[in-house]
Tab-separated table of N, CA and C in Angstrom:
chain	number	residue	atom	x	y	z
A	1	UNK	N	-10.507	23.335	48.886
A	1	UNK	CA	-10.190	24.732	49.098
A	1	UNK	C	-10.651	25.520	47.870
A	2	UNK	N	-11.356	26.603	48.123
A	2	UNK	CA	-11.858	27.478	47.067
A	2	UNK	C	-11.188	28.832	47.226
A	3	UNK	N	-10.701	29.388	46.132
A	3	UNK	CA	-10.100	30.719	46.163
A	3	UNK	C	-11.155	31.745	45.780
A	4	UNK	N	-11.276	32.776	46.607
A	4	UNK	CA	-12.231	33.862	46.384
A	4	UNK	C	-11.436	35.123	46.084
A	5	UNK	N	-11.669	35.728	44.928
A	5	UNK	CA	-10.862	36.864	44.480
A	5	UNK	C	-11.115	38.136	45.278
A	6	UNK	N	-12.362	38.325	45.742
A	6	UNK	CA	-12.705	39.587	46.402
A	6	UNK	C	-13.986	39.411	47.217
A	7	UNK	N	-14.486	40.521	47.787
A	7	UNK	CA	-15.704	40.450	48.603
A	7	UNK	C	-16.906	39.965	47.796
A	8	UNK	N	-17.006	40.393	46.550
A	8	UNK	CA	-18.131	39.959	45.711
A	8	UNK	C	-18.105	38.439	45.536
A	9	UNK	N	-16.924	37.874	45.359
A	9	UNK	CA	-16.800	36.421	45.225
A	9	UNK	C	-17.171	35.724	46.533
A	10	UNK	N	-16.822	36.339	47.651
A	10	UNK	CA	-17.190	35.777	48.953
A	10	UNK	C	-18.707	35.739	49.097
A	11	UNK	N	-19.368	36.816	48.708
A	11	UNK	CA	-20.833	36.858	48.780
A	11	UNK	C	-21.465	35.830	47.828
A	12	UNK	N	-20.887	35.668	46.626
A	12	UNK	CA	-21.422	34.682	45.674
A	12	UNK	C	-21.269	33.256	46.207
A	13	UNK	N	-20.121	32.970	46.819
A	13	UNK	CA	-19.910	31.635	47.387
A	13	UNK	C	-20.914	31.366	48.503
A	14	UNK	N	-21.167	32.373	49.320
A	14	UNK	CA	-22.145	32.225	50.405
A	14	UNK	C	-23.540	31.987	49.847
A	15	UNK	N	-23.891	32.705	48.786
A	15	UNK	CA	-25.209	32.540	48.162
A	15	UNK	C	-25.361	31.133	47.586
A	16	UNK	N	-24.303	30.610	47.000
A	16	UNK	CA	-24.330	29.249	46.462
A	16	UNK	C	-24.547	28.242	47.593
A	17	UNK	N	-23.827	28.422	48.672
A	17	UNK	CA	-23.957	27.528	49.818
A	17	UNK	C	-25.346	27.636	50.457
A	18	UNK	N	-25.907	28.826	50.448
A	18	UNK	CA	-27.234	29.037	51.046
A	18	UNK	C	-28.292	28.162	50.387
A	19	UNK	N	-28.082	27.778	49.142
A	19	UNK	CA	-29.062	26.946	48.441
A	19	UNK	C	-29.111	25.522	48.993
A	20	UNK	N	-28.132	25.156	49.816
A	20	UNK	CA	-28.067	23.798	50.361
A	20	UNK	C	-28.660	23.674	51.756
A	21	UNK	N	-29.011	24.786	52.393
A	21	UNK	CA	-29.398	24.729	53.802
A	21	UNK	C	-30.828	24.261	54.022
A	22	UNK	N	-31.017	23.748	55.234
A	22	UNK	CA	-32.324	23.285	55.695
A	22	UNK	C	-32.553	23.823	57.110
A	23	UNK	N	-33.795	23.843	57.507
A	23	UNK	CA	-34.113	24.235	58.878
A	23	UNK	C	-33.358	23.323	59.844
A	24	UNK	N	-32.774	23.922	60.870
A	24	UNK	CA	-31.996	23.177	61.855
A	24	UNK	C	-30.511	23.149	61.568
A	25	UNK	N	-30.090	23.668	60.421
A	25	UNK	CA	-28.667	23.662	60.082
A	25	UNK	C	-27.882	24.669	60.913
A	26	UNK	N	-26.656	24.287	61.224
A	26	UNK	CA	-25.726	25.151	61.944
A	26	UNK	C	-24.494	25.320	61.068
A	27	UNK	N	-24.148	26.576	60.807
A	27	UNK	CA	-22.968	26.892	60.007
A	27	UNK	C	-22.031	27.706	60.884
A	28	UNK	N	-20.878	27.137	61.172
A	28	UNK	CA	-19.882	27.766	62.030
A	28	UNK	C	-18.867	28.496	61.154
A	29	UNK	N	-18.772	29.804	61.340
A	29	UNK	CA	-17.880	30.645	60.533
A	29	UNK	C	-16.593	30.916	61.299
A	30	UNK	N	-15.493	30.355	60.799
A	30	UNK	CA	-14.194	30.489	61.453
A	30	UNK	C	-13.305	31.452	60.669
A	31	UNK	N	-12.416	32.123	61.377
A	31	UNK	CA	-11.450	33.010	60.742
A	31	UNK	C	-11.068	34.124	61.690
A	32	UNK	N	-9.915	34.703	61.438
A	32	UNK	CA	-9.437	35.810	62.259
A	32	UNK	C	-10.284	37.052	62.029
A	33	UNK	N	-10.056	38.080	62.826
A	33	UNK	CA	-10.699	39.376	62.601
A	33	UNK	C	-10.396	39.839	61.184
A	34	UNK	N	-11.415	40.282	60.476
A	34	UNK	CA	-11.220	40.769	59.111
A	34	UNK	C	-11.101	39.689	58.054
A	35	UNK	N	-11.351	38.443	58.416
A	35	UNK	CA	-11.204	37.338	57.462
A	35	UNK	C	-12.324	37.291	56.430
A	36	UNK	N	-13.461	37.919	56.735
A	36	UNK	CA	-14.574	37.896	55.791
A	36	UNK	C	-15.798	37.153	56.285
A	37	UNK	N	-15.847	36.835	57.576
A	37	UNK	CA	-16.987	36.089	58.127
A	37	UNK	C	-18.296	36.861	57.968
A	38	UNK	N	-18.277	38.149	58.297
A	38	UNK	CA	-19.502	38.947	58.190
A	38	UNK	C	-19.887	39.147	56.730
A	39	UNK	N	-18.920	39.339	55.853
A	39	UNK	CA	-19.210	39.455	54.418
A	39	UNK	C	-19.866	38.174	53.919
A	40	UNK	N	-19.339	37.038	54.341
A	40	UNK	CA	-19.925	35.751	53.973
A	40	UNK	C	-21.365	35.669	54.483
A	41	UNK	N	-21.575	36.024	55.745
A	41	UNK	CA	-22.920	35.974	56.329
A	41	UNK	C	-23.880	36.885	55.567
A	42	UNK	N	-23.418	38.058	55.179
A	42	UNK	CA	-24.278	38.983	54.428
A	42	UNK	C	-24.700	38.385	53.087
A	43	UNK	N	-23.779	37.744	52.389
A	43	UNK	CA	-24.111	37.101	51.118
A	43	UNK	C	-25.085	35.952	51.296
A	44	UNK	N	-24.890	35.193	52.351
A	44	UNK	CA	-25.761	34.063	52.675
A	44	UNK	C	-27.176	34.557	52.974
A	45	UNK	N	-27.275	35.561	53.840
A	45	UNK	CA	-28.582	36.099	54.238
A	45	UNK	C	-29.278	36.742	53.045
A	46	UNK	N	-28.541	37.497	52.245
A	46	UNK	CA	-29.138	38.153	51.069
A	46	UNK	C	-29.722	37.136	50.092
A	47	UNK	N	-29.104	35.956	50.006
A	47	UNK	CA	-29.604	34.921	49.092
A	47	UNK	C	-30.927	34.326	49.565
A	48	UNK	N	-31.124	34.255	50.873
A	48	UNK	CA	-32.328	33.619	51.418
A	48	UNK	C	-33.382	34.613	51.895
A	49	UNK	N	-32.960	35.824	52.187
A	49	UNK	CA	-33.890	36.849	52.683
A	49	UNK	C	-33.677	38.132	51.888
A	50	UNK	N	-33.975	38.096	50.585
A	50	UNK	CA	-33.660	39.240	49.720
A	50	UNK	C	-34.378	40.531	50.091
A	51	UNK	N	-35.414	40.462	50.907
A	51	UNK	CA	-36.126	41.682	51.302
A	51	UNK	C	-35.313	42.522	52.285
A	52	UNK	N	-34.309	41.919	52.892
A	52	UNK	CA	-33.476	42.647	53.850
A	52	UNK	C	-32.535	43.577	53.098
A	53	UNK	N	-32.700	44.869	53.295
A	53	UNK	CA	-31.856	45.842	52.604
A	53	UNK	C	-30.475	45.935	53.228
A	54	UNK	N	-30.415	45.893	54.546
A	54	UNK	CA	-29.133	45.995	55.238
A	54	UNK	C	-28.996	44.809	56.183
A	55	UNK	N	-27.809	44.268	56.224
A	55	UNK	CA	-27.515	43.173	57.139
A	55	UNK	C	-26.374	43.654	58.030
A	56	UNK	N	-26.719	44.244	59.179
A	56	UNK	CA	-25.669	44.753	60.054
A	56	UNK	C	-24.923	43.622	60.746
A	57	UNK	N	-23.702	43.895	61.125
A	57	UNK	CA	-22.945	42.929	61.908
A	57	UNK	C	-23.543	42.878	63.310
A	58	UNK	N	-23.758	41.682	63.848
A	58	UNK	CA	-24.313	41.593	65.198
A	58	UNK	C	-23.246	41.670	66.298
A	59	UNK	N	-22.139	42.354	66.027
A	59	UNK	CA	-21.054	42.432	67.000
A	59	UNK	C	-21.530	42.947	68.351
A	60	UNK	N	-22.368	43.963	68.363
A	60	UNK	CA	-22.809	44.537	69.632
A	60	UNK	C	-24.129	43.955	70.121
A	61	UNK	N	-25.007	43.564	69.213
A	61	UNK	CA	-26.285	42.966	69.622
A	61	UNK	C	-26.137	41.469	69.878
A	62	UNK	N	-25.077	40.879	69.386
A	62	UNK	CA	-24.741	39.459	69.490
A	62	UNK	C	-25.574	38.554	68.589
A	63	UNK	N	-26.798	38.955	68.250
A	63	UNK	CA	-27.621	38.140	67.354
A	63	UNK	C	-28.589	39.035	66.583
A	64	UNK	N	-28.791	38.696	65.328
A	64	UNK	CA	-29.800	39.324	64.474
A	64	UNK	C	-30.568	38.179	63.816
A	65	UNK	N	-31.862	38.370	63.615
A	65	UNK	CA	-32.653	37.337	62.945
A	65	UNK	C	-33.285	37.900	61.677
A	66	UNK	N	-33.485	37.009	60.706
A	66	UNK	CA	-34.038	37.384	59.402
A	66	UNK	C	-35.016	36.307	58.955
A	67	UNK	N	-36.218	36.695	58.548
A	67	UNK	CA	-37.163	35.700	58.039
A	67	UNK	C	-36.755	35.248	56.635
A	68	UNK	N	-36.960	33.980	56.355
A	68	UNK	CA	-36.717	33.471	55.004
A	68	UNK	C	-37.697	32.338	54.738
A	69	UNK	N	-37.845	31.974	53.486
A	69	UNK	CA	-38.759	30.896	53.105
A	69	UNK	C	-38.308	29.550	53.665
A	70	UNK	N	-37.031	29.414	53.981
A	70	UNK	CA	-36.507	28.142	54.498
A	70	UNK	C	-36.488	28.083	56.018
A	71	UNK	N	-36.879	29.148	56.658
A	71	UNK	CA	-36.847	29.213	58.119
A	71	UNK	C	-36.109	30.463	58.554
A	72	UNK	N	-36.292	30.807	59.800
A	72	UNK	CA	-35.650	32.013	60.314
A	72	UNK	C	-34.135	31.828	60.357
A	73	UNK	N	-33.424	32.833	59.882
A	73	UNK	CA	-31.961	32.817	59.905
A	73	UNK	C	-31.518	33.561	61.156
A	74	UNK	N	-30.691	32.917	61.951
A	74	UNK	CA	-30.129	33.513	63.162
A	74	UNK	C	-28.644	33.762	62.901
A	75	UNK	N	-28.235	35.014	62.932
A	75	UNK	CA	-26.836	35.378	62.710
A	75	UNK	C	-26.236	35.793	64.055
A	76	UNK	N	-25.375	34.945	64.574
A	76	UNK	CA	-24.729	35.187	65.868
A	76	UNK	C	-23.301	35.676	65.656
A	77	UNK	N	-22.878	36.640	66.452
A	77	UNK	CA	-21.473	37.037	66.539
A	77	UNK	C	-21.112	36.909	68.011
A	78	UNK	N	-20.388	35.862	68.345
A	78	UNK	CA	-20.117	35.530	69.743
A	78	UNK	C	-18.774	36.048	70.234
A	79	UNK	N	-18.165	36.958	69.502
A	79	UNK	CA	-16.844	37.476	69.864
A	79	UNK	C	-16.816	38.005	71.299
A	80	UNK	N	-17.876	38.681	71.715
A	80	UNK	CA	-17.897	39.309	73.040
A	80	UNK	C	-18.461	38.402	74.139
A	81	UNK	N	-18.792	37.172	73.801
A	81	UNK	CA	-19.311	36.240	74.797
A	81	UNK	C	-18.212	35.899	75.799
A	82	UNK	N	-18.532	35.967	77.065
A	82	UNK	CA	-17.550	35.648	78.114
A	82	UNK	C	-17.562	34.151	78.452
A	83	UNK	N	-18.773	33.570	78.474
A	83	UNK	CA	-18.931	32.152	78.810
A	83	UNK	C	-19.892	31.508	77.814
A	84	UNK	N	-19.665	30.260	77.510
A	84	UNK	CA	-20.510	29.546	76.546
A	84	UNK	C	-21.975	29.538	76.966
A	85	UNK	N	-22.242	29.403	78.258
A	85	UNK	CA	-23.641	29.314	78.693
A	85	UNK	C	-24.413	30.618	78.493
A	86	UNK	N	-23.738	31.725	78.225
A	86	UNK	CA	-24.430	32.980	77.913
A	86	UNK	C	-25.213	32.874	76.597
A	87	UNK	N	-24.839	31.918	75.766
A	87	UNK	CA	-25.522	31.742	74.476
A	87	UNK	C	-26.983	31.341	74.661
A	88	UNK	N	-27.313	30.683	75.768
A	88	UNK	CA	-28.708	30.298	76.012
A	88	UNK	C	-29.590	31.537	76.092
A	89	UNK	N	-29.063	32.613	76.661
A	89	UNK	CA	-29.831	33.858	76.790
A	89	UNK	C	-30.109	34.498	75.429
A	90	UNK	N	-29.345	34.133	74.421
A	90	UNK	CA	-29.514	34.688	73.075
A	90	UNK	C	-30.528	33.905	72.242
A	91	UNK	N	-31.016	32.802	72.781
A	91	UNK	CA	-31.981	31.985	72.051
A	91	UNK	C	-31.344	30.940	71.162
A	92	UNK	N	-30.106	30.576	71.455
A	92	UNK	CA	-29.394	29.658	70.561
A	92	UNK	C	-30.058	28.284	70.496
A	93	UNK	N	-30.691	27.866	71.578
A	93	UNK	CA	-31.381	26.574	71.570
A	93	UNK	C	-32.529	26.586	70.553
A	94	UNK	N	-33.287	27.674	70.522
A	94	UNK	CA	-34.375	27.820	69.547
A	94	UNK	C	-33.825	27.862	68.124
A	95	UNK	N	-32.711	28.570	67.956
A	95	UNK	CA	-32.090	28.662	66.632
A	95	UNK	C	-31.671	27.283	66.140
A	96	UNK	N	-31.033	26.499	67.001
A	96	UNK	CA	-30.588	25.164	66.618
A	96	UNK	C	-31.768	24.266	66.263
A	97	UNK	N	-32.867	24.402	66.969
A	97	UNK	CA	-34.015	23.518	66.773
A	97	UNK	C	-34.868	23.893	65.569
A	98	UNK	N	-35.076	25.194	65.356
A	98	UNK	CA	-36.080	25.590	64.367
A	98	UNK	C	-35.614	26.644	63.378
A	99	UNK	N	-34.342	26.967	63.391
A	99	UNK	CA	-33.851	28.004	62.493
A	99	UNK	C	-32.664	27.534	61.683
A	100	UNK	N	-32.027	28.482	61.044
A	100	UNK	CA	-30.763	28.272	60.338
A	100	UNK	C	-29.771	29.170	61.054
A	101	UNK	N	-28.714	28.591	61.601
A	101	UNK	CA	-27.777	29.345	62.435
A	101	UNK	C	-26.465	29.611	61.716
A	102	UNK	N	-26.110	30.889	61.634
A	102	UNK	CA	-24.793	31.318	61.162
A	102	UNK	C	-24.067	31.837	62.391
A	103	UNK	N	-22.932	31.247	62.728
A	103	UNK	CA	-22.277	31.605	63.983
A	103	UNK	C	-20.843	32.057	63.732
A	104	UNK	N	-20.587	33.347	63.965
A	104	UNK	CA	-19.225	33.865	63.945
A	104	UNK	C	-18.621	33.625	65.327
A	105	UNK	N	-17.364	33.250	65.367
A	105	UNK	CA	-16.646	32.918	66.599
A	105	UNK	C	-17.305	31.728	67.307
A	106	UNK	N	-17.561	30.625	66.585
A	106	UNK	CA	-18.248	29.471	67.173
A	106	UNK	C	-17.449	28.782	68.278
A	107	UNK	N	-16.143	28.960	68.282
A	107	UNK	CA	-15.324	28.324	69.321
A	107	UNK	C	-15.705	28.807	70.717
A	108	UNK	N	-16.361	29.958	70.810
A	108	UNK	CA	-16.812	30.482	72.108
A	108	UNK	C	-17.904	29.589	72.721
A	109	UNK	N	-18.532	28.750	71.903
A	109	UNK	CA	-19.582	27.860	72.409
A	109	UNK	C	-19.031	26.608	73.069
A	110	UNK	N	-17.785	26.272	72.803
A	110	UNK	CA	-17.216	25.064	73.376
A	110	UNK	C	-18.060	23.849	73.032
A	111	UNK	N	-18.397	23.070	74.049
A	111	UNK	CA	-19.146	21.824	73.834
A	111	UNK	C	-20.614	22.055	73.460
A	112	UNK	N	-21.092	23.297	73.521
A	112	UNK	CA	-22.474	23.582	73.110
A	112	UNK	C	-22.640	23.590	71.589
A	113	UNK	N	-21.523	23.672	70.865
A	113	UNK	CA	-21.581	23.694	69.403
A	113	UNK	C	-21.958	22.298	68.897
A	114	UNK	N	-23.054	22.183	68.149
A	114	UNK	CA	-23.478	20.865	67.660
A	114	UNK	C	-22.419	20.215	66.760
A	115	UNK	N	-22.322	18.904	66.837
A	115	UNK	CA	-21.346	18.205	66.000
A	115	UNK	C	-21.828	18.087	64.555
A	116	UNK	N	-23.134	18.025	64.338
A	116	UNK	CA	-23.671	17.970	62.977
A	116	UNK	C	-23.788	19.399	62.462
A	117	UNK	N	-22.720	19.865	61.832
A	117	UNK	CA	-22.659	21.260	61.390
A	117	UNK	C	-21.754	21.363	60.179
A	118	UNK	N	-21.784	22.537	59.581
A	118	UNK	CA	-20.854	22.866	58.515
A	118	UNK	C	-19.862	23.873	59.069
A	119	UNK	N	-18.575	23.567	58.955
A	119	UNK	CA	-17.521	24.504	59.344
A	119	UNK	C	-17.034	25.215	58.094
A	120	UNK	N	-17.133	26.536	58.118
A	120	UNK	CA	-16.678	27.386	57.022
A	120	UNK	C	-15.493	28.177	57.554
A	121	UNK	N	-14.325	27.977	56.953
A	121	UNK	CA	-13.132	28.695	57.390
A	121	UNK	C	-12.690	29.640	56.289
A	122	UNK	N	-12.501	30.900	56.664
A	122	UNK	CA	-12.019	31.927	55.740
A	122	UNK	C	-10.638	32.369	56.201
A	123	UNK	N	-9.714	32.452	55.260
A	123	UNK	CA	-8.345	32.869	55.569
A	123	UNK	C	-7.852	33.780	54.454
A	124	UNK	N	-6.877	34.641	54.760
A	124	UNK	CA	-6.344	35.528	53.718
A	124	UNK	C	-5.797	34.725	52.542
A	125	UNK	N	-5.988	35.280	51.351
A	125	UNK	CA	-5.446	34.670	50.145
A	125	UNK	C	-4.172	35.385	49.733
A	126	UNK	N	-3.822	35.265	48.467
A	126	UNK	CA	-2.587	35.859	47.960
A	126	UNK	C	-2.709	37.370	47.798
A	127	UNK	N	-3.807	37.844	47.216
A	127	UNK	CA	-4.004	39.275	46.996
A	127	UNK	C	-4.612	39.954	48.209
A	128	UNK	N	-4.669	41.290	48.203
A	128	UNK	CA	-5.180	42.024	49.363
A	128	UNK	C	-6.656	41.751	49.679
A	129	UNK	N	-7.462	41.462	48.670
A	129	UNK	CA	-8.885	41.187	48.900
A	129	UNK	C	-9.227	39.706	48.794
A	130	UNK	N	-8.284	38.896	48.367
A	130	UNK	CA	-8.596	37.479	48.145
A	130	UNK	C	-8.665	36.712	49.466
A	131	UNK	N	-9.441	35.652	49.426
A	131	UNK	CA	-9.630	34.777	50.577
A	131	UNK	C	-9.573	33.332	50.110
A	132	UNK	N	-9.232	32.476	51.050
A	132	UNK	CA	-9.321	31.036	50.833
A	132	UNK	C	-10.500	30.544	51.660
A	133	UNK	N	-11.320	29.716	51.054
A	133	UNK	CA	-12.519	29.186	51.703
A	133	UNK	C	-12.379	27.676	51.826
A	134	UNK	N	-12.523	27.193	53.037
A	134	UNK	CA	-12.466	25.759	53.290
A	134	UNK	C	-13.784	25.341	53.928
A	135	UNK	N	-14.414	24.331	53.367
A	135	UNK	CA	-15.680	23.812	53.874
A	135	UNK	C	-15.448	22.412	54.425
A	136	UNK	N	-15.887	22.181	55.652
A	136	UNK	CA	-15.763	20.862	56.267
A	136	UNK	C	-17.099	20.515	56.900
A	137	UNK	N	-17.751	19.504	56.356
A	137	UNK	CA	-19.072	19.143	56.849
A	137	UNK	C	-19.065	17.871	57.652
A	138	UNK	N	-19.833	17.875	58.714
A	138	UNK	CA	-20.041	16.669	59.511
A	138	UNK	C	-21.490	16.231	59.311
A	139	UNK	N	-21.763	14.984	59.625
A	139	UNK	CA	-23.126	14.474	59.463
A	139	UNK	C	-23.532	14.489	58.006
A	140	UNK	N	-24.758	14.906	57.729
A	140	UNK	CA	-25.256	14.878	56.351
A	140	UNK	C	-24.673	15.993	55.482
A	141	UNK	N	-23.888	16.874	56.079
A	141	UNK	CA	-23.260	17.925	55.268
A	141	UNK	C	-22.275	17.347	54.252
A	142	UNK	N	-21.621	16.250	54.584
A	142	UNK	CA	-20.657	15.660	53.640
A	142	UNK	C	-21.329	15.360	52.306
A	143	UNK	N	-22.504	14.787	52.387
A	143	UNK	CA	-23.249	14.444	51.172
A	143	UNK	C	-23.692	15.704	50.423
A	144	UNK	N	-24.187	16.686	51.160
A	144	UNK	CA	-24.670	17.914	50.521
A	144	UNK	C	-23.545	18.703	49.859
A	145	UNK	N	-22.340	18.592	50.395
A	145	UNK	CA	-21.218	19.358	49.847
A	145	UNK	C	-20.586	18.717	48.619
A	146	UNK	N	-20.942	17.480	48.343
A	146	UNK	CA	-20.372	16.805	47.177
A	146	UNK	C	-20.643	17.652	45.937
A	147	UNK	N	-19.608	17.986	45.237
A	147	UNK	CA	-19.755	18.754	44.007
A	147	UNK	C	-19.780	20.261	44.177
A	148	UNK	N	-19.641	20.773	45.399
A	148	UNK	CA	-19.722	22.223	45.599
A	148	UNK	C	-18.557	22.946	44.913
A	149	UNK	N	-17.378	22.333	44.911
A	149	UNK	CA	-16.243	22.995	44.259
A	149	UNK	C	-16.476	23.109	42.756
A	150	UNK	N	-17.059	22.075	42.156
A	150	UNK	CA	-17.377	22.136	40.727
A	150	UNK	C	-18.440	23.191	40.463
A	151	UNK	N	-19.462	23.247	41.327
A	151	UNK	CA	-20.514	24.258	41.177
A	151	UNK	C	-19.929	25.657	41.313
A	152	UNK	N	-18.970	25.824	42.226
A	152	UNK	CA	-18.333	27.137	42.398
A	152	UNK	C	-17.538	27.509	41.147
A	153	UNK	N	-16.804	26.564	40.602
A	153	UNK	CA	-16.015	26.845	39.398
A	153	UNK	C	-16.931	27.278	38.256
A	154	UNK	N	-18.064	26.615	38.102
A	154	UNK	CA	-19.029	26.987	37.063
A	154	UNK	C	-19.596	28.374	37.327
A	155	UNK	N	-19.984	28.646	38.570
A	155	UNK	CA	-20.548	29.958	38.927
A	155	UNK	C	-19.519	31.066	38.749
A	156	UNK	N	-18.265	30.792	39.083
A	156	UNK	CA	-17.209	31.804	38.958
A	156	UNK	C	-16.971	32.162	37.491
A	157	UNK	N	-17.067	31.177	36.604
A	157	UNK	CA	-16.888	31.450	35.176
A	157	UNK	C	-18.025	32.306	34.632
A	158	UNK	N	-19.219	32.148	35.190
A	158	UNK	CA	-20.388	32.893	34.721
A	158	UNK	C	-20.467	34.298	35.305
A	159	UNK	N	-19.713	34.567	36.365
A	159	UNK	CA	-19.770	35.891	37.033
A	159	UNK	C	-19.063	36.959	36.225
């Protein structure tokens, strides 16, 4: 569990995590409304696609894509999805195969959500802007996440 003091810390944590991604990765962003999922996604995207000046929430478009040196980033917000199979119309199969997928409200995918993924859970912390960040990796994510808490502690001291 990592404690994030504010939105800036959330963006820094996302940027740190972005350095670990590879083409084909799926990152499932969990948390209630207002938990910081979109803030996390913005920090992640800014780290890999710095040419993007604005990273809008895909709440109404359901998906936004961003070019990056590591592959196209697909940012999904599935809050308004009625059925899991609607995700096929958004290009999720292409994203899983050849992109980097950030998925808000991943539970809407049900069994379509790949098992080899990183689950990022954001929850309210003690202060009004603080958050708790929990990372749970399946597949090769376990190995990649080794030492992330230490790296975060070092980065937080330097901020």
